[in-house]
């Protein structure tokens, strides 16, 4: 049986510990902060012991050896290891807020604690931007999850859904969001549907969501909604085969409206249902999931 390996990387403070705990709950043997120099020997040992599922977290603390990782991952794939690489990302503002709340030091920060608050924040922002540069290659080769405004329980749910998807096929992730809270960092494609008729202005529909029957029926009565669905569908059908040939494992399609409650949710539900007949299709509702 092939070893299934999940590599968790990402920005410091973006939730790698939460992700690792989710994988541990799912039955993975988990190792945090494994030095890249030990990756190949560690995997060899796990294969000798006939381990089935292993998760490893790596981050910028690995220092100068971090550039070794992409080449190591290519070699592991060639050796038959079933490998998934996940990168957790967050906006700089979100990371600054988390470090301020916890009073932890960023691993790349050289701040000695003797300067004033504005200077501390400046040093922290510089450390975060340097970390982005150092991790850029790992991010490019991974499936990205934006943790900027989601709760730990949401992140755990997203991780478990991703690893449960078939590894051999391209997986589509359809995600609804509110533009007023920012565009998801993990989106490969973003579609703006704010020009569509808005159920928010119908009093009876305002408290409902795009998953409720009255909203679904109301939106289906509008030709522009059907036209938007058809345009997104045709675009994806045109390019998904090419993405699969390029060895992409996940493609995240983000649909945004004003509040992330009606129009974007409706289209995500419909697209996930329509594409699930051919591809593995997952759905997320960033704003609605945060309420659950």
Coordinates of C-alpha atoms in Angstrom, one line a residue:
X1 CA 0.0 0.0 0.0
X2 CA 1.3 3.4 -0.9
X3 CA 2.2 5.8 1.9
X4 CA -0.1 8.8 2.0
X5 CA 1.8 11.9 3.0
X6 CA 0.3 15.3 3.8
X7 CA 2.7 18.2 4.0
X8 CA 1.5 21.3 5.9
X9 CA 3.4 24.5 5.3
X10 CA 2.5 28.2 5.4
X11 CA 2.8 31.5 7.2
X12 CA 3.6 31.6 10.9
X13 CA 0.4 32.2 12.7
X14 CA -1.8 31.0 9.9
X15 CA -3.1 27.9 11.7
X16 CA -0.7 25.0 11.0
X17 CA -1.1 23.6 14.5
X18 CA -4.9 23.6 14.0
X19 CA -4.5 21.8 10.7
X20 CA -2.1 19.3 12.1
X21 CA -4.6 18.5 14.9
X22 CA -7.3 18.0 12.3
X23 CA -5.1 15.4 10.5
X24 CA -4.3 13.7 13.8
X25 CA -8.0 13.4 14.5
X26 CA -8.4 11.9 11.0
X27 CA -5.9 9.1 11.8
X28 CA -2.6 10.5 10.6
X29 CA 0.7 10.1 12.4
X30 CA 1.7 13.8 12.8
X31 CA 5.1 15.4 13.1
X32 CA 5.6 19.1 13.7
X33 CA 8.5 21.2 12.5
X34 CA 10.5 18.4 10.8
X35 CA 13.8 19.7 9.4
X36 CA 14.0 19.3 5.6
X37 CA 17.2 17.3 6.0
X38 CA 15.2 14.6 7.8
X39 CA 12.3 14.4 5.4
X40 CA 13.7 11.7 3.1
X41 CA 15.0 9.5 5.9
X42 CA 11.8 9.9 7.9
X43 CA 9.6 8.9 4.9
X44 CA 11.9 5.9 4.2
X45 CA 11.4 4.8 7.8
X46 CA 7.7 5.2 7.6
X47 CA 7.6 3.1 4.5
X48 CA 9.7 0.4 6.1
X49 CA 7.2 0.3 9.0
X50 CA 4.3 0.1 6.5
X51 CA 2.8 3.3 7.7
X52 CA -0.3 4.3 5.8
X53 CA -0.9 8.0 6.6
X54 CA 1.6 10.6 7.8
X55 CA 1.3 14.4 8.1
X56 CA 4.3 16.7 8.5
X57 CA 4.4 20.4 9.3
X58 CA 7.3 22.6 8.1
X59 CA 7.7 26.3 8.3
X60 CA 10.2 29.1 8.0
X61 CA 12.0 27.9 11.2
X62 CA 13.8 25.3 8.9
X63 CA 16.0 28.2 7.7
X64 CA 18.5 27.8 4.9
X65 CA 17.4 24.2 4.2
X66 CA 13.9 25.1 3.2
X67 CA 14.7 25.4 -0.5
X68 CA 15.4 21.7 -0.5
X69 CA 11.8 20.8 0.0
X70 CA 10.3 21.3 -3.6
X71 CA 12.9 19.0 -5.1
X72 CA 12.4 16.4 -2.3
X73 CA 8.6 16.5 -2.9
X74 CA 9.2 15.8 -6.6
X75 CA 11.4 12.8 -5.7
X76 CA 8.9 11.4 -3.3
X77 CA 6.2 11.6 -6.0
X78 CA 8.5 9.7 -8.4
X79 CA 9.0 7.1 -5.7
X80 CA 5.3 6.5 -5.5
X81 CA 4.4 8.4 -2.4
X82 CA 0.8 9.7 -2.5
X83 CA 1.6 13.3 -1.6
X84 CA -0.6 16.3 -0.8
X85 CA 0.9 19.7 -0.1
X86 CA -1.2 22.3 1.7
X87 CA -0.2 25.9 2.3
X88 CA -2.0 28.0 4.9
X89 CA -2.0 31.7 4.2
X90 CA -3.4 34.8 5.8
X91 CA -3.3 38.5 5.1
X92 CA -0.6 40.6 6.8
X93 CA -3.2 42.5 8.8
X94 CA -4.7 39.2 10.1
X95 CA -1.2 38.0 11.1
X96 CA -0.3 41.2 12.8
X97 CA -3.5 41.1 14.8
X98 CA -2.9 37.5 15.9
X99 CA 0.7 38.3 17.0
X100 CA -0.5 41.4 18.8
X101 CA -3.2 39.4 20.6
X102 CA -1.0 36.5 21.7
X103 CA 2.2 38.7 22.3
X104 CA 4.3 36.0 20.6
X105 CA 7.4 36.8 18.6
X106 CA 7.5 36.1 14.9
X107 CA 10.2 33.5 14.2
X108 CA 12.0 35.9 11.8
X109 CA 11.6 39.0 14.1
X110 CA 14.7 40.4 15.7
X111 CA 12.8 42.8 17.9
X112 CA 14.4 43.0 21.3
X113 CA 11.4 44.4 23.2
X114 CA 12.9 47.8 23.9
X115 CA 11.3 49.9 21.2
X116 CA 7.8 51.5 21.1
X117 CA 4.6 49.9 19.8
X118 CA 4.7 51.4 16.2
X119 CA 8.3 50.2 15.8
X120 CA 7.3 46.8 17.0
X121 CA 4.6 46.6 14.4
X122 CA 6.9 47.8 11.7
X123 CA 9.4 45.1 12.5
X124 CA 6.7 42.5 12.6
X125 CA 5.3 43.5 9.2
X126 CA 8.9 43.3 7.8
X127 CA 9.3 39.8 9.2
X128 CA 6.0 38.7 7.7
X129 CA 6.8 40.0 4.2
X130 CA 10.3 38.4 4.4
X131 CA 8.6 35.1 5.3
X132 CA 6.3 35.4 2.2
X133 CA 9.3 35.7 0.0
X134 CA 11.1 32.7 1.6
X135 CA 7.9 30.5 1.3
X136 CA 6.9 31.7 -2.2
X137 CA 8.1 28.5 -4.0
X138 CA 6.4 26.2 -1.5
X139 CA 3.2 28.2 -1.9
X140 CA 3.3 27.9 -5.7
X141 CA 3.4 24.1 -5.5
X142 CA 0.7 23.6 -2.9
X143 CA -3.0 23.9 -2.5
X144 CA -3.6 27.1 -0.6
X145 CA -6.2 27.7 2.2
X146 CA -6.8 31.3 3.3
X147 CA -7.3 31.4 7.1
X148 CA -7.5 35.2 7.4
X149 CA -11.1 35.3 8.7
X150 CA -12.1 31.8 9.4
X151 CA -12.5 30.1 12.7
X152 CA -10.3 27.1 13.8
X153 CA -13.4 24.8 13.5
X154 CA -13.8 26.0 9.8
X155 CA -10.2 25.3 9.1
X156 CA -10.4 21.8 10.5
X157 CA -13.5 21.1 8.4
X158 CA -11.8 22.4 5.2
X159 CA -8.7 20.2 5.9
X160 CA -10.7 17.1 6.4
X161 CA -12.8 17.7 3.3
X162 CA -9.7 18.2 1.2
X163 CA -7.9 15.1 2.3
X164 CA -11.1 13.1 1.8
X165 CA -11.3 14.1 -1.9
X166 CA -10.0 11.6 -4.4
X167 CA -6.3 12.2 -4.9
X168 CA -6.1 10.9 -8.4
X169 CA -8.5 13.4 -9.9
X170 CA -8.7 17.2 -10.1
X171 CA -10.8 18.6 -7.2
X172 CA -12.8 21.7 -7.6
X173 CA -13.4 23.9 -4.6
X174 CA -16.3 26.3 -5.0
X175 CA -16.3 29.1 -2.4
X176 CA -18.8 31.8 -1.7
X177 CA -17.6 35.0 -0.1
X178 CA -18.5 38.7 0.7
X179 CA -16.5 41.3 -1.1
X180 CA -17.0 43.6 1.9
X181 CA -14.7 41.2 3.9
X182 CA -12.1 40.8 1.2
X183 CA -11.3 38.4 -1.6
X184 CA -10.0 34.9 -0.5
X185 CA -6.3 34.5 -0.9
X186 CA -6.7 30.9 -1.9
X187 CA -8.8 31.7 -5.0
X188 CA -7.5 30.6 -8.4
X189 CA -10.5 32.2 -10.2
X190 CA -12.7 35.0 -8.8
X191 CA -16.2 35.8 -10.3
X192 CA -18.0 39.0 -9.2
X193 CA -21.8 38.5 -9.2
X194 CA -22.8 41.7 -7.4
X195 CA -24.5 43.0 -10.6
X196 CA -27.2 40.2 -10.3
X197 CA -30.6 40.8 -8.8
X198 CA -30.3 40.8 -5.0
X199 CA -32.7 38.9 -2.8
X200 CA -31.6 41.2 0.1
X201 CA -34.0 43.8 -1.1
X202 CA -37.0 41.4 -0.9
X203 CA -38.1 41.6 2.8
X204 CA -39.3 38.0 2.9
X205 CA -36.0 36.7 1.5
X206 CA -33.6 38.9 3.4
X207 CA -33.0 36.6 6.4
X208 CA -32.7 33.5 4.2
X209 CA -29.7 32.2 2.3
X210 CA -28.9 30.9 -1.2
X211 CA -29.5 27.4 0.1
X212 CA -33.2 28.1 1.0
X213 CA -35.9 27.1 -1.5
X214 CA -37.6 30.6 -1.7
X215 CA -34.3 32.3 -2.6
X216 CA -33.4 29.5 -5.1
X217 CA -36.8 29.9 -6.8
X218 CA -36.5 33.7 -6.9
X219 CA -33.0 33.7 -8.4
X220 CA -34.0 31.1 -11.0
X221 CA -36.7 33.5 -12.3
X222 CA -34.0 35.9 -13.4
X223 CA -32.4 35.4 -16.8
X224 CA -29.2 37.2 -15.7
X225 CA -28.6 34.6 -13.0
X226 CA -28.9 31.8 -15.5
X227 CA -26.6 33.6 -17.9
X228 CA -24.0 34.1 -15.3
X229 CA -24.1 30.4 -14.3
X230 CA -23.7 29.5 -18.0
X231 CA -20.7 31.9 -18.5
X232 CA -18.9 30.5 -15.5
X233 CA -19.7 26.9 -16.5
X234 CA -18.4 27.4 -20.0
X235 CA -15.2 29.1 -18.8
X236 CA -14.4 26.2 -16.5
X237 CA -15.3 23.5 -19.0
X238 CA -13.0 25.2 -21.5
X239 CA -10.0 25.1 -19.1
X240 CA -10.4 22.3 -16.6
X241 CA -8.9 19.6 -18.8
X242 CA -5.8 21.7 -19.4
X243 CA -5.5 22.3 -15.6
X244 CA -5.7 18.6 -15.0
X245 CA -3.0 17.9 -17.6
X246 CA -0.9 20.4 -15.8
X247 CA -1.0 18.1 -12.7
X248 CA -3.1 20.5 -10.7
X249 CA -4.8 18.7 -7.8
X250 CA -7.1 21.5 -6.6
X251 CA -8.7 24.5 -8.3
X252 CA -10.5 27.0 -6.1
X253 CA -13.3 29.0 -7.8
X254 CA -14.5 31.9 -5.6
X255 CA -17.9 33.5 -6.2
X256 CA -18.4 36.8 -4.5
X257 CA -21.4 39.0 -3.8
X258 CA -21.9 41.9 -1.4
X259 CA -22.8 39.9 1.7
X260 CA -21.9 36.3 0.8
X261 CA -25.4 35.2 1.8
X262 CA -27.7 34.9 -1.3
X263 CA -26.3 35.1 -4.8
X264 CA -22.8 33.7 -4.3
X265 CA -24.1 30.9 -2.1
X266 CA -26.8 30.0 -4.7
X267 CA -24.2 29.8 -7.5
X268 CA -21.7 27.8 -5.5
X269 CA -24.4 25.3 -4.6
X270 CA -25.5 25.0 -8.3
X271 CA -22.0 24.8 -9.7
X272 CA -20.8 22.2 -7.2
X273 CA -23.8 20.1 -8.0
X274 CA -23.4 20.5 -11.8
X275 CA -19.6 19.7 -11.8
X276 CA -19.8 16.8 -9.4
X277 CA -20.9 14.5 -12.1
X278 CA -17.4 14.6 -13.7
X279 CA -15.0 16.1 -11.1
X280 CA -14.6 15.9 -7.3
X281 CA -16.4 19.1 -6.2
X282 CA -16.3 20.6 -2.7
X283 CA -18.2 23.7 -1.6
X284 CA -17.4 26.3 1.1
X285 CA -19.4 29.3 2.2
X286 CA -16.9 31.5 4.0
X287 CA -19.4 33.8 5.6
X288 CA -22.2 31.3 6.3
X289 CA -19.7 28.7 7.7
X290 CA -18.4 31.3 10.2
X291 CA -21.9 31.5 11.7
X292 CA -22.2 27.8 12.2

